CSV table of C-alpha atoms in Angstrom, one decimal:
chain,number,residue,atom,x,y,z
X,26,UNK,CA,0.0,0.0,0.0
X,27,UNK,CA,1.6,3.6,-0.6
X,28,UNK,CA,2.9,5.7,1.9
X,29,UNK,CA,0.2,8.1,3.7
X,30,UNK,CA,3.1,10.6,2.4
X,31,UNK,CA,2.4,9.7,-1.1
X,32,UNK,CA,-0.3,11.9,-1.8
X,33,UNK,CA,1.8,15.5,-1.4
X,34,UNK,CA,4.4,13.7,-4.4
X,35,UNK,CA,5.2,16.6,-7.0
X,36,UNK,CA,4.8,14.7,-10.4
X,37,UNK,CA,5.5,16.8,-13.5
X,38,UNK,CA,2.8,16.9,-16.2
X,39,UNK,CA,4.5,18.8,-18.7
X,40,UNK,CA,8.2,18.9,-18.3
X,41,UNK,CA,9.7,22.4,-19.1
X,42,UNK,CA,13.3,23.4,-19.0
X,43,UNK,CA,14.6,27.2,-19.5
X,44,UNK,CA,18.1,27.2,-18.6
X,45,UNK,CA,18.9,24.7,-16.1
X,46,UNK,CA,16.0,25.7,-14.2
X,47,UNK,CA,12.8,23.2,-14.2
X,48,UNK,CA,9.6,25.1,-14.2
X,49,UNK,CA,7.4,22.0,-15.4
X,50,UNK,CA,3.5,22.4,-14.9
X,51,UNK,CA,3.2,20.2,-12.1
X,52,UNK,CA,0.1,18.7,-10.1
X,53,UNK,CA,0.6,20.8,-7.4
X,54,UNK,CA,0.2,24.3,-10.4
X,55,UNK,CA,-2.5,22.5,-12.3
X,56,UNK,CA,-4.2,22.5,-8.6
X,57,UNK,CA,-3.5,25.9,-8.8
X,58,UNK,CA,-5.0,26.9,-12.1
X,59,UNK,CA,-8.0,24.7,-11.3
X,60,UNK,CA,-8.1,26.6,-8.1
X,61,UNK,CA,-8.5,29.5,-9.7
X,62,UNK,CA,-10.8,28.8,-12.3
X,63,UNK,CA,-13.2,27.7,-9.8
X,64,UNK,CA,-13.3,30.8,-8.3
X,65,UNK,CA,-13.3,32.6,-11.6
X,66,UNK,CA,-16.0,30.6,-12.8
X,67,UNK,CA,-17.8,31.4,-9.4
X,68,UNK,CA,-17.7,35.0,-9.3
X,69,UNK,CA,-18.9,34.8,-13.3
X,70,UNK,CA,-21.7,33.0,-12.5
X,71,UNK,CA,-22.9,35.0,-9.7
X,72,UNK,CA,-22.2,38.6,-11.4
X,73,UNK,CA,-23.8,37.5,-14.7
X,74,UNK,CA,-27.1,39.2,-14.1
X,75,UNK,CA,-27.2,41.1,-11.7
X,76,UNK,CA,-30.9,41.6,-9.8
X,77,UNK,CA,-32.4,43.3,-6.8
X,78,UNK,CA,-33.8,40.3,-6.4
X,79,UNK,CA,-30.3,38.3,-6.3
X,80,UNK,CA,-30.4,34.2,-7.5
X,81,UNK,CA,-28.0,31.8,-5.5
X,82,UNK,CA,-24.8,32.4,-7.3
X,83,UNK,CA,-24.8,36.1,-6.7
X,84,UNK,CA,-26.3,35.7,-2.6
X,85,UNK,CA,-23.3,33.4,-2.4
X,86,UNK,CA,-20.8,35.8,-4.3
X,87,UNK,CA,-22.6,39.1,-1.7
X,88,UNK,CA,-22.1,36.8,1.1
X,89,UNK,CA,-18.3,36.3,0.7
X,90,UNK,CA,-17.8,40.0,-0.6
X,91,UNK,CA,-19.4,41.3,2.9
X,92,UNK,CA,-18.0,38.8,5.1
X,93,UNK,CA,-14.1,40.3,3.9
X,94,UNK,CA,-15.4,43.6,3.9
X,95,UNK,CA,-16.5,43.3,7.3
X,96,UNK,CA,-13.6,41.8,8.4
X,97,UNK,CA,-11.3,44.6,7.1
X,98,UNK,CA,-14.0,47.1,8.7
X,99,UNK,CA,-13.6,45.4,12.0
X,100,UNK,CA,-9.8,44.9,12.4
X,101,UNK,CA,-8.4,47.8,9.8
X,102,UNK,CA,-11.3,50.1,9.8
X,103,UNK,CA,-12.2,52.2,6.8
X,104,UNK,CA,-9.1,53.4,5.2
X,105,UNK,CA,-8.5,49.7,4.7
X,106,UNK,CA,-11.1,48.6,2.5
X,107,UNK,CA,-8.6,49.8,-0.1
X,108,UNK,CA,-6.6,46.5,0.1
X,109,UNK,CA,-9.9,44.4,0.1
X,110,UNK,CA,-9.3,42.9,-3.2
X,111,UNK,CA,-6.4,41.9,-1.9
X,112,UNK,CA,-7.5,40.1,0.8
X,113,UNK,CA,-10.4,38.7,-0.8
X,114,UNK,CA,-8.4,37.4,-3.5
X,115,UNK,CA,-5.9,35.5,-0.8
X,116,UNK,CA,-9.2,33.8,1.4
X,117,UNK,CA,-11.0,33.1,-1.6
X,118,UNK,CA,-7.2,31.5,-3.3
X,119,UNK,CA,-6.6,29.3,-0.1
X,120,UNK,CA,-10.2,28.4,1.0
X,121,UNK,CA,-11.1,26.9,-2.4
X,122,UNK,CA,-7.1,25.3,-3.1
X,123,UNK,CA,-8.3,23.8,0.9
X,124,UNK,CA,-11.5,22.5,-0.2
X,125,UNK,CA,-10.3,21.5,-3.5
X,126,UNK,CA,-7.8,19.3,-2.2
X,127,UNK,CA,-10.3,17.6,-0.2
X,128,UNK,CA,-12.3,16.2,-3.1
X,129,UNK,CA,-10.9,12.7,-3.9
X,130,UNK,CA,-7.6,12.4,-6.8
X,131,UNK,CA,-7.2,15.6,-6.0
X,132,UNK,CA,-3.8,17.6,-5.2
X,133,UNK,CA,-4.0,20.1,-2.1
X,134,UNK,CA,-1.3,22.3,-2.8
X,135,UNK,CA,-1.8,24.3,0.8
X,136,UNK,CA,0.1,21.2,1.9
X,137,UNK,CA,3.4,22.7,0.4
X,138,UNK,CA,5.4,25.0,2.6
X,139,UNK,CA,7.2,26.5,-0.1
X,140,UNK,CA,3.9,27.6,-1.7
X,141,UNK,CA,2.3,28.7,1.9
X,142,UNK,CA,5.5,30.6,2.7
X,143,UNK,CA,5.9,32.1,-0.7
X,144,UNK,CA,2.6,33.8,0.0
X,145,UNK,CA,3.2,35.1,3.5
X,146,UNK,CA,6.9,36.4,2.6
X,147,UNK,CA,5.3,38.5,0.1
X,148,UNK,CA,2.6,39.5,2.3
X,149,UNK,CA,5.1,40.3,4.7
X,150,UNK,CA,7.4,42.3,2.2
X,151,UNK,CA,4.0,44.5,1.2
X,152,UNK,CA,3.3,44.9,4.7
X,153,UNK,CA,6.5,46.4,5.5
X,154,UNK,CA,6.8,48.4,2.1
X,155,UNK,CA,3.3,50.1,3.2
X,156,UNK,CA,4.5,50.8,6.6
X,157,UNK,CA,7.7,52.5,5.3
X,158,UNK,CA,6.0,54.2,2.8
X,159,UNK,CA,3.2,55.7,5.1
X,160,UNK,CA,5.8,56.5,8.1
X,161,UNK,CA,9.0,56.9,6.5
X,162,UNK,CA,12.1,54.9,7.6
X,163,UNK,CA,12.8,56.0,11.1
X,164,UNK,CA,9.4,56.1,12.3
X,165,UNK,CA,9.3,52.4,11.1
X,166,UNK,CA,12.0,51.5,12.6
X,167,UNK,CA,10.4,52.8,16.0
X,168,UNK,CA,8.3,50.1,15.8
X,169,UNK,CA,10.7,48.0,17.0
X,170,UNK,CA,11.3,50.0,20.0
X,171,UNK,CA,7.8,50.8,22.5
X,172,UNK,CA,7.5,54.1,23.6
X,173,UNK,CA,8.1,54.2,27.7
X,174,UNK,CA,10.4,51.8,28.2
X,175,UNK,CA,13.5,52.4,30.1
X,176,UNK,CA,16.9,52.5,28.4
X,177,UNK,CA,18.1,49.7,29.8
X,178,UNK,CA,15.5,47.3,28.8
X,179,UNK,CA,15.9,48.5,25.3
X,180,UNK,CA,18.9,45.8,24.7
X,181,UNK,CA,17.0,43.1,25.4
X,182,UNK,CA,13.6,44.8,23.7
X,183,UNK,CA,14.7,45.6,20.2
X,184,UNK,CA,15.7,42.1,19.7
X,185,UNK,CA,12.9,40.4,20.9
X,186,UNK,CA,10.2,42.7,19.0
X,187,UNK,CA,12.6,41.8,15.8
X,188,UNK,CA,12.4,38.1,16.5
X,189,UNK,CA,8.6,37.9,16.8
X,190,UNK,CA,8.5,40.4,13.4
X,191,UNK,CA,10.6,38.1,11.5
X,192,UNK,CA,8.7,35.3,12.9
X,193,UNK,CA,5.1,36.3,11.3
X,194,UNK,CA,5.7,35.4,7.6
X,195,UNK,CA,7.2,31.6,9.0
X,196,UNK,CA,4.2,31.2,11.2
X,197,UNK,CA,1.4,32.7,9.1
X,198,UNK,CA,2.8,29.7,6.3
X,199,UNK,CA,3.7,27.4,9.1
X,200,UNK,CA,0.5,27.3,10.5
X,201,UNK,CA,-1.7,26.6,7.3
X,202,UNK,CA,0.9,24.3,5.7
X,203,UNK,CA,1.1,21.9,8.9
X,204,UNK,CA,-2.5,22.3,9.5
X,205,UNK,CA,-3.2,20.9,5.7
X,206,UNK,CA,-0.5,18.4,5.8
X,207,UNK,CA,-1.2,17.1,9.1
X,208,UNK,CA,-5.1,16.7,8.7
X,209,UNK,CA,-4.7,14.8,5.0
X,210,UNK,CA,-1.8,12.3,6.7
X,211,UNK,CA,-4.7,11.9,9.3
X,212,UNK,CA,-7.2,11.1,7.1
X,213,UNK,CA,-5.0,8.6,4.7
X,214,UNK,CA,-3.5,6.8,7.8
X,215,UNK,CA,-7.3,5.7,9.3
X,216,UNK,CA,-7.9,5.0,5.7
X,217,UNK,CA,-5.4,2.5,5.5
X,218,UNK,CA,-7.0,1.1,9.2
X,219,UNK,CA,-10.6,1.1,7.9
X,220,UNK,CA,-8.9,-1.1,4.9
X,221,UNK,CA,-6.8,-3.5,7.2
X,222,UNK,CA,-9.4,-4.0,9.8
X,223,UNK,CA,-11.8,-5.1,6.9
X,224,UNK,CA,-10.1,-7.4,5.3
X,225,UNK,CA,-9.0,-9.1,8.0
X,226,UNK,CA,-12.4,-9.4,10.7
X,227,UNK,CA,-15.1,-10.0,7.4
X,228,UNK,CA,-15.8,-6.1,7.0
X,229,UNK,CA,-17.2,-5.7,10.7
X,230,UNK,CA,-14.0,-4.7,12.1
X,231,UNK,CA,-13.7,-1.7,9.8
X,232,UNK,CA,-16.8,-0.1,10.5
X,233,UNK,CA,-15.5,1.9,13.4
X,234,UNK,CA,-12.1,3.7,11.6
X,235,UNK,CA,-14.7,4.4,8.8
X,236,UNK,CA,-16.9,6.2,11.7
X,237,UNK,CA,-13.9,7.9,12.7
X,238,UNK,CA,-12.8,8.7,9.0
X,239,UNK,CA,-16.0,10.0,8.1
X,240,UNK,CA,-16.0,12.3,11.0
X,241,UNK,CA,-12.5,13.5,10.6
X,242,UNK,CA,-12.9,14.3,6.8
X,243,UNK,CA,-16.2,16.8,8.7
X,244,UNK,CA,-13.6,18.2,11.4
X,245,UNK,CA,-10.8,18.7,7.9
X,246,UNK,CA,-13.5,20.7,6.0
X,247,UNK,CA,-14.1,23.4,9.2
X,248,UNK,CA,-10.5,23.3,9.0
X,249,UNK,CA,-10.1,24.5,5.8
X,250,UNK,CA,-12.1,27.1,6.3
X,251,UNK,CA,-10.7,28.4,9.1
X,252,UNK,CA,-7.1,28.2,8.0
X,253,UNK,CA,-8.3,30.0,5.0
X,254,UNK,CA,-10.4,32.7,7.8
X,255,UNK,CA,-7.3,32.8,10.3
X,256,UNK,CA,-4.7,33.5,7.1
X,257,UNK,CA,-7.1,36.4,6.3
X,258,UNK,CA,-7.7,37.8,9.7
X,259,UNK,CA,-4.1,38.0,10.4
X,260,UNK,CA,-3.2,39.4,6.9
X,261,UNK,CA,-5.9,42.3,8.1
X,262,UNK,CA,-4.0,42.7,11.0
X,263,UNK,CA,-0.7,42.6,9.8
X,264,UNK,CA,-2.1,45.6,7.3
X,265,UNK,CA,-3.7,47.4,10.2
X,266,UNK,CA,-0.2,47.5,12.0
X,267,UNK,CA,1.5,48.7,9.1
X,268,UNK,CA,-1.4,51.7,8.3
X,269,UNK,CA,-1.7,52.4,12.6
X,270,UNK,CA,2.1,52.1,13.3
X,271,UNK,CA,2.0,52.1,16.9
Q,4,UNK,CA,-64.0,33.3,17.5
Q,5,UNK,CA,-62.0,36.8,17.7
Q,6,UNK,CA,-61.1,35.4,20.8
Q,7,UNK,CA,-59.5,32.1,19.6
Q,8,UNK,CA,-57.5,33.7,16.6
Q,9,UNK,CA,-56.2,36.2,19.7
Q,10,UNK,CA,-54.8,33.6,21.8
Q,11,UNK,CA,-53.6,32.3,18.6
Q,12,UNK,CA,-51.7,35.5,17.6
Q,13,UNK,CA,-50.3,35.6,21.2
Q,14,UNK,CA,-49.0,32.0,21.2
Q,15,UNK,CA,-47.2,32.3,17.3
Q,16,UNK,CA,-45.7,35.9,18.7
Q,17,UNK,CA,-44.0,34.0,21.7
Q,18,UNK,CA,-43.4,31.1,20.0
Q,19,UNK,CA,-40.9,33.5,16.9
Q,20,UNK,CA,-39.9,34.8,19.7
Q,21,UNK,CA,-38.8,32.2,21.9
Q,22,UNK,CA,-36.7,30.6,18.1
Q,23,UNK,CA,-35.1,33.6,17.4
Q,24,UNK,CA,-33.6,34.0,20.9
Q,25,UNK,CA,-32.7,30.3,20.7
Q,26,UNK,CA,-31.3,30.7,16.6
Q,27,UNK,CA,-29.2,33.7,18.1
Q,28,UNK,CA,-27.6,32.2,20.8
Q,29,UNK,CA,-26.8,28.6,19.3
Q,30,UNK,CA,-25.2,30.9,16.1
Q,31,UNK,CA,-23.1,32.7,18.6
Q,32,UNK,CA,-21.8,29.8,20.5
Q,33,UNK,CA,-20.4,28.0,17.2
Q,34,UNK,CA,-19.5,30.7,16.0
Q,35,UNK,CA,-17.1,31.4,19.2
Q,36,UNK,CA,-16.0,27.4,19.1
Q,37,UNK,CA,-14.7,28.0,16.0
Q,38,UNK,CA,-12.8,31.1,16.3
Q,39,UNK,CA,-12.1,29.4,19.7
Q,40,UNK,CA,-10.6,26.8,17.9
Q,41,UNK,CA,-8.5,29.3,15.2
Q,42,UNK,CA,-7.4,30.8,18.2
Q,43,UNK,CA,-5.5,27.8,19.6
Q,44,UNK,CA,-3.7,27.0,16.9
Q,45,UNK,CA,-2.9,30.0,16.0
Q,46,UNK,CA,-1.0,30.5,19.9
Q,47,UNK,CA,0.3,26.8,19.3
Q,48,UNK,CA,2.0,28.0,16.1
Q,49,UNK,CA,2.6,31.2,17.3
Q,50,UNK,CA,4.9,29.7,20.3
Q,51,UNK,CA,6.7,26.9,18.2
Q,52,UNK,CA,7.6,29.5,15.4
Q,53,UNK,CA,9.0,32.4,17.6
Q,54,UNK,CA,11.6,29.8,19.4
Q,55,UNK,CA,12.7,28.4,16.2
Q,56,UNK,CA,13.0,31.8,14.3
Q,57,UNK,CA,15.3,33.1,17.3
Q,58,UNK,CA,17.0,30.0,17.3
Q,59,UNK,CA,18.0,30.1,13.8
Q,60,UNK,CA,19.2,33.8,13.9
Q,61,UNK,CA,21.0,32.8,16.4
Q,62,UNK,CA,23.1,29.7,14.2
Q,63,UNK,CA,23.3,32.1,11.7
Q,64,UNK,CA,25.3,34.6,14.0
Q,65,UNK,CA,27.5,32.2,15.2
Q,66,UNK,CA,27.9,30.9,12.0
Q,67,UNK,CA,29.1,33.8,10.6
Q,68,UNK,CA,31.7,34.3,13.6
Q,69,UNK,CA,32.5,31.3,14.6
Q,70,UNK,CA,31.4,31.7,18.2
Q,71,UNK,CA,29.2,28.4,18.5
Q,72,UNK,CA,27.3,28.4,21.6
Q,73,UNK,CA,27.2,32.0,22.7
Q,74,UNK,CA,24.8,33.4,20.6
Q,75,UNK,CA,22.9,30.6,19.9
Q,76,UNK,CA,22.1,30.5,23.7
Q,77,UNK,CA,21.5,34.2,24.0
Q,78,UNK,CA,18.5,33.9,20.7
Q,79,UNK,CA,16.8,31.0,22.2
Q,80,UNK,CA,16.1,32.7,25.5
Q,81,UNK,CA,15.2,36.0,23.4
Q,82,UNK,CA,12.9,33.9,21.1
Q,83,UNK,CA,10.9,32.1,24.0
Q,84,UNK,CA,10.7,35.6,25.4
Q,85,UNK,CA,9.3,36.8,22.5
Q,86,UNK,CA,7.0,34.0,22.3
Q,87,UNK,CA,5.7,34.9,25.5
Q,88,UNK,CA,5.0,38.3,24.4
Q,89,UNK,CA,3.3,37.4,21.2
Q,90,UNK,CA,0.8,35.7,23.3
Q,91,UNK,CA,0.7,37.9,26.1
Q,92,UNK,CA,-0.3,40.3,23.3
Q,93,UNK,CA,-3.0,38.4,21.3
Q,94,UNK,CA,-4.5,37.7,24.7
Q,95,UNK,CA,-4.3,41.5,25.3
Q,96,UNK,CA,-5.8,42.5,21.8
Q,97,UNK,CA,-9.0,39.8,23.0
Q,98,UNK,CA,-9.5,41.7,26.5
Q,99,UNK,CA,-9.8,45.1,24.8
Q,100,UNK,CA,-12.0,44.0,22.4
């Protein structure tokens, strides 16, 4: 039987080489482009005609728009619903590539922590391009060091404040790569008990992982929605701190 | 008759009543388990990632110098300190709100 491990296997689809370096459509970028179809093909449905009276599609598309805008209202205020296609373009992007990869032969790409920490280092450069560009260098760099704080304590401060600034980008990807990979292992591992147990107790033995599978896979789906909600919510606040340096 | 439809009126108002108080309160709960739950793991993450980001800084400093433990010592203690304060300060930002 393969590896629960199997499943997050790059395989190349389309091998491409540009000087020396591979950039082969993979699984894990056709998930991606799939990703993003779906979500193209949803907000296309749902903006198609638009009524006062709104059909499914476009409640469903309202919904989602007003849920990020009040989001940003509530953690950035107003001057932030400027970067709201942003951040609707990042929950939307990882909430459907999490439920995607929940739908059987599928590839959940979230479960890469190159891709999840390629999104979160740029979030975190914008953030502190925005910051700097708001503030200027040197009140940025006040950041680092809170106002009323003895001298003294400033040694020991400045470094600390830079460690846990440095440390938002590795666990903003951390955090939704590990939650992804760790959920699908899960879920492949009871598999592979629900298989054992039946073939070797006539089928009654396997009824209980399968219980256990079935309510797992529930508990993976809230997940992927709130890894794709807590990714969002802490992009908002990561803007807010840039906009209201404190 | 007028009388009947009355009581009638009187028992649909409580009973729309008494389900939207219920509706409310069971939305609010799951909504809180779930953010509850977000929370956690966002603290659990929070912790891990803090220590091993100051203790990483702190390879690469002695690395560069060639003055293995010293500084790798000094960036752990700083990054569990800074761990602490990161939740210290999430837990902070959920009092005022």
């Amino acid at each position: 039987m393969a590896s629960p491990l199997a499943q997050f296997e790059i395989k190349e689809i389309i091998p491409i080489v540009v000087s020396n370096y591979n950039i082969s459509l993979t699984n894990s970028s056709l998930a991606m482009i799939f990703t993003a179809m779906i979500i193209l093909l949803f907000l296309f449905f749902g903006l198609r005609n638009l009524n006062i009276i709104p059909n499914k599609f476009q409640v469903a598309v309202e919904l989602s728009y007003e849920f990020i805008a009040g989001m940003i209202r509530d953690n950035i205020g107003k001057e932030g619903l400027k970067y709201l296609p942003f951040v609707m373009t990042l929950f939307l992007f990882i909430l459907v590539g999490n439920l995607f990869g929940m739908l059987p032969y599928s590839f959940t790409w979230t479960s890469h922590i190159i891709v999840t920490f390629a999104i979160a280092f740029f979030i975190f450069l914008s953030v502190t391009f925005i910051a700097i560009y708001k503030h200027g260098l040197i009140k940025f760099l006040g950041f680092f060091a809170p106002a009323g704080v003895p001298k003294l304590m400033l040694i020991l401060l400045i470094p600390i404040e830079i460690i846990s600034y440095i440390s938002r980008p590795i666990s903003l990807s951390v955090r939704l790569f590990a939650n992804m990979m760790a959920g699908h292992t899960l879920l492949k591992v009871i598999g592979g008990f629900v298989f054992v147990l039946a073939a070797n107790s006539y089928i009654i033995g396997g009824i209980i992982p399968l219980a256990f599978l079935i309510a797992l896979t529930g508990l993976e789906i809230v997940i992927a929605f709130l890894q794709a909600y807590v990714f969002a919510i802490l992009t908002c606040l990561y803007i807010n701190d840039a906009i209201h340096l404190h | 008759m007028n009388d009947e439809k009355k009581s009638f009126q009187q028992r649909l108002a409580s009973r729309i009543k008494n389900k939207k108080s219920k509706n409310l309160k069971s939305e609010k709960t799951s909504k809180q388990n779930i953010s509850a739950l977000g929370l956690g793991l966002k603290l659990a993450t929070d912790f891990v990632v803090t220590i091993i980001v100051g203790c990483l800084i702190g390879l690469g400093i002695d690395k560069m110098f060639e003055t293995e433990p010293i500084f790798f010592l000094i960036f752990l203690f700083l990054g569990i300190a800074g761990a602490f304060l990161n939740i210290y300060r999430t837990v902070l930002s959920l009092n005022n709100r």
